[in-house]
Amino acid sequence: MVSKQPFEAVVSAHGPTVLRVCRAVLGPVDADDAWSETFLSALKAYPELPAGANIEAWLVTIAHRKAIDVTRARARRAIPAGDLPEIAGTTHAESDDDLADALARLPDKQKHAVAYLYLAGLPYGDVAGVLGGSADAARRAAADGIATLRRTYPGVAARKAAAPKAAASKGETR
């Protein structure tokens, strides 16, 4: 018989992954709230979770639903009017603004598939379970998302532009 870990161990083991997924899907502003809401919901449901369940996929599914809730709530919030003073925003230790911007420009299904596959490390079947659809559809969405990131992410474009110059300079030194 498989026994379950204490919930504190689950948070320690999977908390960073869930936070990375929340940041990729929602951005740094709303990610912390979604992370907290994910683990509050998980704490309530954890006693009924079967002992052999895939905890990481279960947590990412909860985080996905919380991200939908945050996105819906964001759409209902009032937009402040008037001039605001310019202040520098806080940065998060794990943030990469260029990558976050590139992820934010992806269609939702691609953004979520990339986040769940590459940041959470879920297999395609679990990604499909979270997003709805088949494993092949999850694979296609992730592949399309990565292809778009390779074309649009500034770091990749800069490396591609530098590669021919580097190859040419190596040829000249021989």
mmCIF file of N, CA, C and O in Angstrom, residues 14 24 26 58 66 73 78 89 96 112 124 132 136-137:
data_model
loop_
_atom_site.group_PDB
_atom_site.id
_atom_site.type_symbol
_atom_site.label_atom_id
_atom_site.label_comp_id
_atom_site.label_asym_id
_atom_site.label_seq_id
_atom_site.Cartn_x
_atom_site.Cartn_y
_atom_site.Cartn_z
ATOM 1 N N HIS A 14 6.728 20.500 -4.928
ATOM 2 C CA HIS A 14 6.078 20.936 -6.168
ATOM 3 C C HIS A 14 5.786 22.437 -6.217
ATOM 4 O O HIS A 14 5.379 22.940 -7.260
ATOM 5 N N ALA A 24 4.471 31.736 -15.966
ATOM 6 C CA ALA A 24 4.466 31.621 -17.424
ATOM 7 C C ALA A 24 3.079 31.872 -18.001
ATOM 8 O O ALA A 24 2.942 32.490 -19.056
ATOM 9 N N LEU A 26 0.352 33.440 -16.349
ATOM 10 C CA LEU A 26 -0.297 34.685 -15.934
ATOM 11 C C LEU A 26 0.616 35.903 -15.922
ATOM 12 O O LEU A 26 0.136 37.022 -15.897
ATOM 13 N N TRP A 58 -1.897 16.780 -10.859
ATOM 14 C CA TRP A 58 -3.059 17.245 -10.106
ATOM 15 C C TRP A 58 -2.897 18.713 -9.732
ATOM 16 O O TRP A 58 -3.815 19.519 -9.905
ATOM 17 N N LYS A 66 -7.130 27.841 -11.581
ATOM 18 C CA LYS A 66 -6.959 29.115 -10.869
ATOM 19 C C LYS A 66 -6.519 30.206 -11.834
ATOM 20 O O LYS A 66 -6.923 31.364 -11.702
ATOM 21 N N ALA A 73 -11.253 37.241 -13.615
ATOM 22 C CA ALA A 73 -11.347 38.336 -12.642
ATOM 23 C C ALA A 73 -10.655 39.582 -13.170
ATOM 24 O O ALA A 73 -11.135 40.703 -12.974
ATOM 25 N N ALA A 78 -11.923 47.084 -12.711
ATOM 26 C CA ALA A 78 -11.990 48.438 -13.244
ATOM 27 C C ALA A 78 -10.606 48.867 -13.723
ATOM 28 O O ALA A 78 -9.588 48.492 -13.146
ATOM 29 N N GLY A 89 9.021 49.230 -11.359
ATOM 30 C CA GLY A 89 8.361 48.034 -10.876
ATOM 31 C C GLY A 89 9.369 47.115 -10.208
ATOM 32 O O GLY A 89 10.562 47.190 -10.446
ATOM 33 N N ASP A 96 12.278 36.783 -16.470
ATOM 34 C CA ASP A 96 12.983 37.092 -17.692
ATOM 35 C C ASP A 96 11.947 37.818 -18.546
ATOM 36 O O ASP A 96 11.122 37.192 -19.192
ATOM 37 N N HIS A 112 -0.074 27.679 -22.673
ATOM 38 C CA HIS A 112 -0.302 26.724 -21.595
ATOM 39 C C HIS A 112 0.426 25.410 -21.865
ATOM 40 O O HIS A 112 1.024 24.835 -20.953
ATOM 41 N N TYR A 124 2.907 14.587 -22.316
ATOM 42 C CA TYR A 124 1.852 15.074 -23.208
ATOM 43 C C TYR A 124 0.461 14.616 -22.789
ATOM 44 O O TYR A 124 -0.502 15.367 -22.899
ATOM 45 N N GLY A 132 -7.541 19.689 -22.020
ATOM 46 C CA GLY A 132 -8.656 19.099 -22.750
ATOM 47 C C GLY A 132 -8.174 18.776 -24.157
ATOM 48 O O GLY A 132 -7.407 19.523 -24.746
ATOM 49 N N ASP A 136 -1.920 14.139 -28.877
ATOM 50 C CA ASP A 136 -1.411 14.658 -30.154
ATOM 51 C C ASP A 136 -1.687 16.152 -30.293
ATOM 52 O O ASP A 136 -0.846 16.902 -30.797
ATOM 53 N N ALA A 137 -2.861 16.592 -29.838
ATOM 54 C CA ALA A 137 -3.182 18.026 -29.895
ATOM 55 C C ALA A 137 -2.274 18.815 -28.949
ATOM 56 O O ALA A 137 -1.822 19.918 -29.291
#
